[in-house]
Structure formats: C-alpha cells, structure tokens
Amino acid sequence: MNEALLRSLTPSVLGILVRRGADFAAAEDAVQDALVEALRVWPADPPRDPKGWLVTVAWRKFLDATRSDAARRRREDLVDEEPAPGPAPAVDDTLRLYFLCAHPSLTPASAVALTLRAVGGLTTRQIAQAYLVPEATMAQRISRAKRTVSGVRFDQPGDVATVLRVLYLVFNEGYSGDVDLAAEAIRLTRQLAAAIDHPEVAGLLALMLLHHARRAARTAPDGSLVPLAEQDRTRWDTATIAEGIEILQAALARDRLGEYQAQAAIAALHADAPTAGETDWVQIVEWYDELTRLTDSPVVRLNRAVAVGEADGPRAGLAALAALDASLPRYAAVAAYLHERDGDLATAARLYAEAAQKAPNLAERDHLTRQAARLNSRR
C-alpha cells in the first residue's frame, strides 16, 4: 500500500468533510478512522477511486460518531430528569384486569372462565372442577371466549357480580391448597370493598376472612387434612374471625341479602362455636335454606344435606341427599359420612373408598382412603 498516497489525500478529504458541515475536530477524528480502515482493507481490496472511498468512509464515521454522541447526551439528560430516590407509589392493575376480562360481550360464565385462566392463574382442569363440567367442555368455553374478545377494545369493564364470582373461585382454589391464591384473592377483595360500597362485596370479604382464619388448623404436621369437627380451635385466628364477623354484621344490617353474605353467615356460626358439639346446626340449616333460595345450586343442596344430618339426625340427612344427583362431586363422601353416623359401617367404608377414587386432590384422596381403612379395620 502507498502510505504516501494516504497522507497526500488526507488534507483534501478533511476539507470536504468540513465543507459538508462537520466541525474540524470531529472531521479530523473521522478522517483518522477512515485511514485506519483503509490500512486494514486496501491491501486485499484496493479501491478504484481512493479519494472517493476515503470521503465516503470518513463521512460515515463522522455520522456514526455524531449519532453516538447525541444518544449519549440524551441518556445523560434523562438521568438528570429522573426523580430523586425515594418511595414510589404502588401501582396494581390486577383488579382492573379482572374487570376488563369480565367483558360485556361475554356471558357471565365465559367471562369468569376466561378471567380465571388469563388473570387468576388457574388451570383449565381446576376451572372445570369449579363449574362441575368436563375439562374438554371448559377448554372449548375458554377458547370461544378468547375468540369473542380477540377483536374488541377492552375499554368496557364487566359487572361487579362477575368479578365477585371470579374472586370467589380463585379463593376456593387457593384455600384447597392446590394453588396458593387465597391471600391474593383476599387482597383484591379488600381493594374492591374499599372502592365499592356493596353488601355482597363485603359479604365475600367476610366469607374469605372467616375461612382463611381456620387455615392453620386444616392440616396436620404431616400434611393430612383435619376435618372441621376435629380441628384444634385454639389455632384459629380469632382476630381475623372478629374482623370477618364485624364486616358481615354491617353487610347484613343493610337488608340486601346475597349468596356471599349467606355463606359468610354459615361460616360465622362455625367460627363462633367454642366446640364442634356446640355448633348451632339448626340455624345453619336455616341459612342453607336461604342460600338454596338464592342460588338453587346442587353443591349448596349437598352441603345442606350434611347440615340436616347434624341438626335432625343422619336418616334425615340421607333423605335430603337422596333427592340429589349421585354424580355430584363429593356426593359419595357425604353419603359415606352420613351412613357412618347411622351405623352402617360397611356401606360407609365402600363409599369412602369410592369417594377417594374421585377426589380432586391428593390430600383429600389420602384422607378418604384413611377413613375407609379405619372403618374396614373395625368390621
């Protein structure tokens, strides 16, 4: 390579860059970079127009340096504009997402299913179990909901009832232990109660608190389930129970009864009993009657059969159970319990084993299996 040629071209190239608008110092740096590039490239690929090559490369080097310097200054300006370090305001859009997913273009059932899947973090199987439908049916429902809202703007929030239903189901899944979402559901329901003066919002919050207060006593150290009647009530969170009852009483005083207030009233009667034997089952049956009137839910009727069995004896409970569909989740477990109380241990053991096979989670399956084994050992 003719280094003398490069030296001879340098002043001319430098002058061209200055005439194009580059300041002298920047132009000089660009030309020097171009010369280094020429020393690297020209031996293997000499240009036909050395001066034109140098001008082109030097100008590109100048533009790159100029852009880089401008970007650096912008970054420095942004740093200068940043607020001083300190506590930042908490921003939580989760509850807003619940409302937006409960879109008016969806049916309430589809909106709940979509929100549970997209925001609540539940699996399709968990949602299907909550709705008492096959998993494939729920998968189709969620897919249809996604297609329905795929082209709409999410600027129309859904109604409170749908959001309450979602929060209720999320809490139930968290409380079961499959997915630890109970505390998150309580947090969001507290936010909703602070924003909306609605007795059913208060009722749902009370219900969650009353159930959550018993959570520490629901499992033994080995992880096995402890039935309500056998729980150590000294482990119940009395402060949370008191808060739940206070919230419930204020909601009931407004005389606008809804299903969550009725459920909370049942939970409060359990929480208020010093021992399992002192539970006011007669009043619990009356609240289940109210809840049946409000919802006509087969699950409510199943739970009512248990309460009737406690209040009026196992034969009465079995009579109430006979009117229900035997395919209901936990039907066999309820039947086993009532048959055991009625003294029919063989039938109860068989039903406990049947219920264990249908249990929705491992903890419940183990508990029912142990119940069957306990009765079989006594025969």
PDB file of C-alpha atoms in Angstrom, residues 111-322:
ATOM      1  CA  ALA A 111     -66.150 -14.138  31.406  1.00  0.00           C
ATOM      2  CA  VAL A 112     -65.454 -15.906  34.692  1.00  0.00           C
ATOM      3  CA  ALA A 113     -63.726 -18.804  32.946  1.00  0.00           C
ATOM      4  CA  LEU A 114     -61.567 -16.501  30.820  1.00  0.00           C
ATOM      5  CA  THR A 115     -60.559 -14.334  33.775  1.00  0.00           C
ATOM      6  CA  LEU A 116     -59.672 -17.311  35.925  1.00  0.00           C
ATOM      7  CA  ARG A 117     -57.464 -18.658  33.142  1.00  0.00           C
ATOM      8  CA  ALA A 118     -55.893 -15.405  31.918  1.00  0.00           C
ATOM      9  CA  VAL A 119     -55.507 -13.444  35.164  1.00  0.00           C
ATOM     10  CA  GLY A 120     -56.227 -15.789  38.051  1.00  0.00           C
ATOM     11  CA  GLY A 121     -53.632 -18.349  37.022  1.00  0.00           C
ATOM     12  CA  LEU A 122     -55.913 -21.382  37.367  1.00  0.00           C
ATOM     13  CA  THR A 123     -55.625 -24.357  35.031  1.00  0.00           C
ATOM     14  CA  THR A 124     -58.439 -25.432  32.728  1.00  0.00           C
ATOM     15  CA  ARG A 125     -58.932 -28.535  34.875  1.00  0.00           C
ATOM     16  CA  GLN A 126     -59.322 -26.505  38.084  1.00  0.00           C
ATOM     17  CA  ILE A 127     -61.858 -24.216  36.427  1.00  0.00           C
ATOM     18  CA  ALA A 128     -63.787 -27.217  35.069  1.00  0.00           C
ATOM     19  CA  GLN A 129     -63.946 -28.733  38.556  1.00  0.00           C
ATOM     20  CA  ALA A 130     -65.274 -25.456  39.971  1.00  0.00           C
ATOM     21  CA  TYR A 131     -68.022 -25.409  37.315  1.00  0.00           C
ATOM     22  CA  LEU A 132     -68.800 -29.131  37.583  1.00  0.00           C
ATOM     23  CA  VAL A 133     -68.218 -29.708  33.846  1.00  0.00           C
ATOM     24  CA  PRO A 134     -65.748 -31.906  31.900  1.00  0.00           C
ATOM     25  CA  GLU A 135     -62.334 -30.416  31.237  1.00  0.00           C
ATOM     26  CA  ALA A 136     -62.865 -30.594  27.438  1.00  0.00           C
ATOM     27  CA  THR A 137     -66.091 -28.591  27.767  1.00  0.00           C
ATOM     28  CA  MET A 138     -64.340 -25.890  29.769  1.00  0.00           C
ATOM     29  CA  ALA A 139     -61.442 -25.774  27.292  1.00  0.00           C
ATOM     30  CA  GLN A 140     -63.920 -25.109  24.486  1.00  0.00           C
ATOM     31  CA  ARG A 141     -65.678 -22.423  26.542  1.00  0.00           C
ATOM     32  CA  ILE A 142     -62.393 -20.617  27.214  1.00  0.00           C
ATOM     33  CA  SER A 143     -61.382 -20.850  23.534  1.00  0.00           C
ATOM     34  CA  ARG A 144     -64.714 -19.369  22.444  1.00  0.00           C
ATOM     35  CA  ALA A 145     -64.327 -16.552  24.973  1.00  0.00           C
ATOM     36  CA  LYS A 146     -60.858 -15.758  23.619  1.00  0.00           C
ATOM     37  CA  ARG A 147     -62.205 -15.648  20.055  1.00  0.00           C
ATOM     38  CA  THR A 148     -65.095 -13.426  21.119  1.00  0.00           C
ATOM     39  CA  VAL A 149     -62.863 -10.767  22.662  1.00  0.00           C
ATOM     40  CA  SER A 150     -59.973 -11.065  20.214  1.00  0.00           C
ATOM     41  CA  GLY A 151     -61.193  -8.125  18.140  1.00  0.00           C
ATOM     42  CA  VAL A 152     -62.809  -5.914  20.770  1.00  0.00           C
ATOM     43  CA  ARG A 153     -61.405  -2.989  22.720  1.00  0.00           C
ATOM     44  CA  PHE A 154     -61.037  -3.634  26.425  1.00  0.00           C
ATOM     45  CA  ASP A 155     -62.485  -0.299  27.476  1.00  0.00           C
ATOM     46  CA  GLN A 156     -65.809  -1.562  28.846  1.00  0.00           C
ATOM     47  CA  PRO A 157     -65.405  -3.161  32.258  1.00  0.00           C
ATOM     48  CA  GLY A 158     -67.637  -6.031  33.313  1.00  0.00           C
ATOM     49  CA  ASP A 159     -70.089  -6.005  36.206  1.00  0.00           C
ATOM     50  CA  VAL A 160     -69.321  -6.483  39.878  1.00  0.00           C
ATOM     51  CA  ALA A 161     -71.180  -9.807  40.131  1.00  0.00           C
ATOM     52  CA  THR A 162     -68.910 -11.442  37.569  1.00  0.00           C
ATOM     53  CA  VAL A 163     -65.766 -10.141  39.242  1.00  0.00           C
ATOM     54  CA  LEU A 164     -67.010 -11.363  42.632  1.00  0.00           C
ATOM     55  CA  ARG A 165     -67.586 -14.812  41.167  1.00  0.00           C
ATOM     56  CA  VAL A 166     -64.024 -14.884  39.839  1.00  0.00           C
ATOM     57  CA  LEU A 167     -62.542 -13.797  43.171  1.00  0.00           C
ATOM     58  CA  TYR A 168     -64.647 -16.402  44.981  1.00  0.00           C
ATOM     59  CA  LEU A 169     -63.413 -19.224  42.746  1.00  0.00           C
ATOM     60  CA  VAL A 170     -59.797 -18.054  42.933  1.00  0.00           C
ATOM     61  CA  PHE A 171     -60.030 -18.048  46.740  1.00  0.00           C
ATOM     62  CA  ASN A 172     -61.550 -21.531  46.762  1.00  0.00           C
ATOM     63  CA  GLU A 173     -58.689 -22.898  44.687  1.00  0.00           C
ATOM     64  CA  GLY A 174     -56.158 -21.200  46.954  1.00  0.00           C
ATOM     65  CA  TYR A 175     -57.890 -22.485  50.070  1.00  0.00           C
ATOM     66  CA  SER A 176     -57.859 -26.045  48.746  1.00  0.00           C
ATOM     67  CA  GLY A 177     -54.073 -25.929  48.747  1.00  0.00           C
ATOM     68  CA  ASP A 178     -53.675 -26.769  45.038  1.00  0.00           C
ATOM     69  CA  VAL A 179     -52.725 -23.200  44.188  1.00  0.00           C
ATOM     70  CA  ASP A 180     -51.850 -20.703  46.912  1.00  0.00           C
ATOM     71  CA  LEU A 181     -54.096 -17.886  45.740  1.00  0.00           C
ATOM     72  CA  ALA A 182     -56.217 -17.334  48.858  1.00  0.00           C
ATOM     73  CA  ALA A 183     -54.207 -14.405  50.204  1.00  0.00           C
ATOM     74  CA  GLU A 184     -54.180 -12.744  46.777  1.00  0.00           C
ATOM     75  CA  ALA A 185     -57.958 -13.128  46.477  1.00  0.00           C
ATOM     76  CA  ILE A 186     -58.418 -11.541  49.914  1.00  0.00           C
ATOM     77  CA  ARG A 187     -56.113  -8.664  48.984  1.00  0.00           C
ATOM     78  CA  LEU A 188     -58.055  -7.920  45.795  1.00  0.00           C
ATOM     79  CA  THR A 189     -61.410  -8.229  47.541  1.00  0.00           C
ATOM     80  CA  ARG A 190     -60.223  -5.742  50.171  1.00  0.00           C
ATOM     81  CA  GLN A 191     -59.363  -3.340  47.348  1.00  0.00           C
ATOM     82  CA  LEU A 192     -62.790  -3.844  45.819  1.00  0.00           C
ATOM     83  CA  ALA A 193     -64.541  -3.328  49.164  1.00  0.00           C
ATOM     84  CA  ALA A 194     -62.631  -0.076  49.665  1.00  0.00           C
ATOM     85  CA  ALA A 195     -63.676   1.148  46.215  1.00  0.00           C
ATOM     86  CA  ILE A 196     -67.297  -0.068  46.063  1.00  0.00           C
ATOM     87  CA  ASP A 197     -69.977   0.239  48.756  1.00  0.00           C
ATOM     88  CA  HIS A 198     -71.761  -3.045  48.019  1.00  0.00           C
ATOM     89  CA  PRO A 199     -73.082  -5.513  50.640  1.00  0.00           C
ATOM     90  CA  GLU A 200     -72.151  -8.559  48.546  1.00  0.00           C
ATOM     91  CA  VAL A 201     -68.569  -7.333  48.201  1.00  0.00           C
ATOM     92  CA  ALA A 202     -68.482  -7.055  51.989  1.00  0.00           C
ATOM     93  CA  GLY A 203     -70.136 -10.464  52.267  1.00  0.00           C
ATOM     94  CA  LEU A 204     -67.475 -12.076  50.083  1.00  0.00           C
ATOM     95  CA  LEU A 205     -64.665 -10.435  52.044  1.00  0.00           C
ATOM     96  CA  ALA A 206     -66.204 -11.651  55.312  1.00  0.00           C
ATOM     97  CA  LEU A 207     -66.565 -15.167  53.908  1.00  0.00           C
ATOM     98  CA  MET A 208     -62.923 -15.259  52.822  1.00  0.00           C
ATOM     99  CA  LEU A 209     -61.672 -13.976  56.168  1.00  0.00           C
ATOM    100  CA  LEU A 210     -63.747 -16.459  58.168  1.00  0.00           C
ATOM    101  CA  HIS A 211     -62.482 -19.413  56.125  1.00  0.00           C
ATOM    102  CA  HIS A 212     -58.915 -18.157  55.992  1.00  0.00           C
ATOM    103  CA  ALA A 213     -58.871 -17.768  59.798  1.00  0.00           C
ATOM    104  CA  ARG A 214     -59.146 -21.574  60.120  1.00  0.00           C
ATOM    105  CA  ARG A 215     -56.481 -22.387  57.571  1.00  0.00           C
ATOM    106  CA  ALA A 216     -53.664 -23.173  60.026  1.00  0.00           C
ATOM    107  CA  ALA A 217     -55.788 -25.874  61.668  1.00  0.00           C
ATOM    108  CA  ARG A 218     -56.938 -27.560  58.460  1.00  0.00           C
ATOM    109  CA  THR A 219     -53.852 -29.732  58.055  1.00  0.00           C
ATOM    110  CA  ALA A 220     -51.791 -31.882  60.416  1.00  0.00           C
ATOM    111  CA  PRO A 221     -47.970 -31.634  60.581  1.00  0.00           C
ATOM    112  CA  ASP A 222     -47.729 -34.483  58.058  1.00  0.00           C
ATOM    113  CA  GLY A 223     -49.913 -32.544  55.585  1.00  0.00           C
ATOM    114  CA  SER A 224     -53.047 -34.640  56.055  1.00  0.00           C
ATOM    115  CA  LEU A 225     -56.464 -32.964  56.189  1.00  0.00           C
ATOM    116  CA  VAL A 226     -58.113 -32.342  59.548  1.00  0.00           C
ATOM    117  CA  PRO A 227     -61.955 -32.267  59.386  1.00  0.00           C
ATOM    118  CA  LEU A 228     -63.667 -29.225  60.868  1.00  0.00           C
ATOM    119  CA  ALA A 229     -65.034 -31.160  63.847  1.00  0.00           C
ATOM    120  CA  GLU A 230     -61.516 -32.372  64.760  1.00  0.00           C
ATOM    121  CA  GLN A 231     -59.622 -29.106  64.301  1.00  0.00           C
ATOM    122  CA  ASP A 232     -57.717 -27.507  67.177  1.00  0.00           C
ATOM    123  CA  ARG A 233     -59.748 -24.321  67.563  1.00  0.00           C
ATOM    124  CA  THR A 234     -57.005 -22.637  69.548  1.00  0.00           C
ATOM    125  CA  ARG A 235     -55.107 -22.420  66.252  1.00  0.00           C
ATOM    126  CA  TRP A 236     -57.881 -20.396  64.630  1.00  0.00           C
ATOM    127  CA  ASP A 237     -57.048 -16.725  64.044  1.00  0.00           C
ATOM    128  CA  THR A 238     -59.512 -15.026  66.398  1.00  0.00           C
ATOM    129  CA  ALA A 239     -58.630 -11.506  65.225  1.00  0.00           C
ATOM    130  CA  THR A 240     -59.441 -12.424  61.625  1.00  0.00           C
ATOM    131  CA  ILE A 241     -62.660 -14.115  62.739  1.00  0.00           C
ATOM    132  CA  ALA A 242     -63.685 -10.976  64.650  1.00  0.00           C
ATOM    133  CA  GLU A 243     -62.969  -8.817  61.600  1.00  0.00           C
ATOM    134  CA  GLY A 244     -64.977 -11.121  59.348  1.00  0.00           C
ATOM    135  CA  ILE A 245     -67.971 -11.149  61.700  1.00  0.00           C
ATOM    136  CA  GLU A 246     -67.898  -7.363  62.057  1.00  0.00           C
ATOM    137  CA  ILE A 247     -67.859  -6.898  58.273  1.00  0.00           C
ATOM    138  CA  LEU A 248     -70.671  -9.459  57.876  1.00  0.00           C
ATOM    139  CA  GLN A 249     -72.897  -7.858  60.509  1.00  0.00           C
ATOM    140  CA  ALA A 250     -72.577  -4.464  58.828  1.00  0.00           C
ATOM    141  CA  ALA A 251     -73.496  -6.007  55.466  1.00  0.00           C
ATOM    142  CA  LEU A 252     -76.497  -7.946  56.839  1.00  0.00           C
ATOM    143  CA  ALA A 253     -77.795  -4.779  58.545  1.00  0.00           C
ATOM    144  CA  ARG A 254     -78.386  -3.271  55.088  1.00  0.00           C
ATOM    145  CA  ASP A 255     -81.070  -5.942  54.428  1.00  0.00           C
ATOM    146  CA  ARG A 256     -79.869  -6.742  50.885  1.00  0.00           C
ATOM    147  CA  LEU A 257     -79.077 -10.429  51.325  1.00  0.00           C
ATOM    148  CA  GLY A 258     -76.974 -12.172  48.708  1.00  0.00           C
ATOM    149  CA  GLU A 259     -75.313 -15.558  48.383  1.00  0.00           C
ATOM    150  CA  TYR A 260     -71.935 -14.471  49.753  1.00  0.00           C
ATOM    151  CA  GLN A 261     -73.493 -12.950  52.848  1.00  0.00           C
ATOM    152  CA  ALA A 262     -75.454 -16.172  53.411  1.00  0.00           C
ATOM    153  CA  GLN A 263     -72.315 -18.285  53.026  1.00  0.00           C
ATOM    154  CA  ALA A 264     -70.454 -15.964  55.378  1.00  0.00           C
ATOM    155  CA  ALA A 265     -73.251 -16.329  57.960  1.00  0.00           C
ATOM    156  CA  ILE A 266     -72.795 -20.112  57.872  1.00  0.00           C
ATOM    157  CA  ALA A 267     -69.028 -19.732  58.257  1.00  0.00           C
ATOM    158  CA  ALA A 268     -69.569 -17.329  61.163  1.00  0.00           C
ATOM    159  CA  LEU A 269     -71.742 -19.866  63.003  1.00  0.00           C
ATOM    160  CA  HIS A 270     -68.979 -22.457  62.689  1.00  0.00           C
ATOM    161  CA  ALA A 271     -66.354 -19.945  63.818  1.00  0.00           C
ATOM    162  CA  ASP A 272     -68.450 -18.793  66.770  1.00  0.00           C
ATOM    163  CA  ALA A 273     -68.917 -22.292  68.248  1.00  0.00           C
ATOM    164  CA  PRO A 274     -66.445 -22.972  71.114  1.00  0.00           C
ATOM    165  CA  THR A 275     -66.538 -26.686  70.246  1.00  0.00           C
ATOM    166  CA  ALA A 276     -67.867 -28.761  67.374  1.00  0.00           C
ATOM    167  CA  GLY A 277     -70.608 -30.123  69.648  1.00  0.00           C
ATOM    168  CA  GLU A 278     -71.868 -26.608  70.357  1.00  0.00           C
ATOM    169  CA  THR A 279     -72.369 -25.705  66.687  1.00  0.00           C
ATOM    170  CA  ASP A 280     -75.833 -24.260  66.029  1.00  0.00           C
ATOM    171  CA  TRP A 281     -76.767 -26.677  63.247  1.00  0.00           C
ATOM    172  CA  VAL A 282     -80.428 -25.692  63.258  1.00  0.00           C
ATOM    173  CA  GLN A 283     -79.549 -22.103  62.371  1.00  0.00           C
ATOM    174  CA  ILE A 284     -77.028 -23.343  59.809  1.00  0.00           C
ATOM    175  CA  VAL A 285     -79.795 -25.332  58.078  1.00  0.00           C
ATOM    176  CA  GLU A 286     -81.919 -22.169  58.001  1.00  0.00           C
ATOM    177  CA  TRP A 287     -79.091 -20.278  56.316  1.00  0.00           C
ATOM    178  CA  TYR A 288     -78.649 -23.115  53.823  1.00  0.00           C
ATOM    179  CA  ASP A 289     -82.354 -22.794  53.049  1.00  0.00           C
ATOM    180  CA  GLU A 290     -81.785 -19.095  52.292  1.00  0.00           C
ATOM    181  CA  LEU A 291     -78.737 -19.945  50.191  1.00  0.00           C
ATOM    182  CA  THR A 292     -80.688 -22.573  48.248  1.00  0.00           C
ATOM    183  CA  ARG A 293     -83.378 -19.999  47.541  1.00  0.00           C
ATOM    184  CA  LEU A 294     -80.754 -17.550  46.279  1.00  0.00           C
ATOM    185  CA  THR A 295     -78.703 -19.924  44.130  1.00  0.00           C
ATOM    186  CA  ASP A 296     -80.546 -23.232  43.621  1.00  0.00           C
ATOM    187  CA  SER A 297     -77.064 -24.753  43.463  1.00  0.00           C
ATOM    188  CA  PRO A 298     -76.682 -28.553  43.678  1.00  0.00           C
ATOM    189  CA  VAL A 299     -73.481 -28.059  45.685  1.00  0.00           C
ATOM    190  CA  VAL A 300     -75.399 -25.943  48.218  1.00  0.00           C
ATOM    191  CA  ARG A 301     -78.048 -28.684  48.471  1.00  0.00           C
ATOM    192  CA  LEU A 302     -75.286 -31.245  49.057  1.00  0.00           C
ATOM    193  CA  ASN A 303     -73.833 -29.193  51.905  1.00  0.00           C
ATOM    194  CA  ARG A 304     -77.322 -28.651  53.264  1.00  0.00           C
ATOM    195  CA  ALA A 305     -77.785 -32.434  53.491  1.00  0.00           C
ATOM    196  CA  VAL A 306     -74.777 -32.595  55.819  1.00  0.00           C
ATOM    197  CA  ALA A 307     -76.221 -29.817  57.988  1.00  0.00           C
ATOM    198  CA  VAL A 308     -79.623 -31.550  58.099  1.00  0.00           C
ATOM    199  CA  GLY A 309     -77.869 -34.753  59.166  1.00  0.00           C
ATOM    200  CA  GLU A 310     -76.267 -32.885  62.059  1.00  0.00           C
ATOM    201  CA  ALA A 311     -79.406 -30.999  63.072  1.00  0.00           C
ATOM    202  CA  ASP A 312     -82.063 -33.724  62.629  1.00  0.00           C
ATOM    203  CA  GLY A 313     -80.062 -36.942  62.544  1.00  0.00           C
ATOM    204  CA  PRO A 314     -78.316 -38.974  59.809  1.00  0.00           C
ATOM    205  CA  ARG A 315     -81.542 -40.506  58.438  1.00  0.00           C
ATOM    206  CA  ALA A 316     -82.867 -37.021  57.716  1.00  0.00           C
ATOM    207  CA  GLY A 317     -79.571 -36.123  56.067  1.00  0.00           C
ATOM    208  CA  LEU A 318     -79.688 -39.244  53.872  1.00  0.00           C
ATOM    209  CA  ALA A 319     -83.260 -38.395  52.873  1.00  0.00           C
ATOM    210  CA  ALA A 320     -82.136 -34.918  51.773  1.00  0.00           C
ATOM    211  CA  LEU A 321     -79.210 -36.484  49.936  1.00  0.00           C
ATOM    212  CA  ALA A 322     -81.444 -38.953  48.072  1.00  0.00           C
TER     213      ALA A 322
END
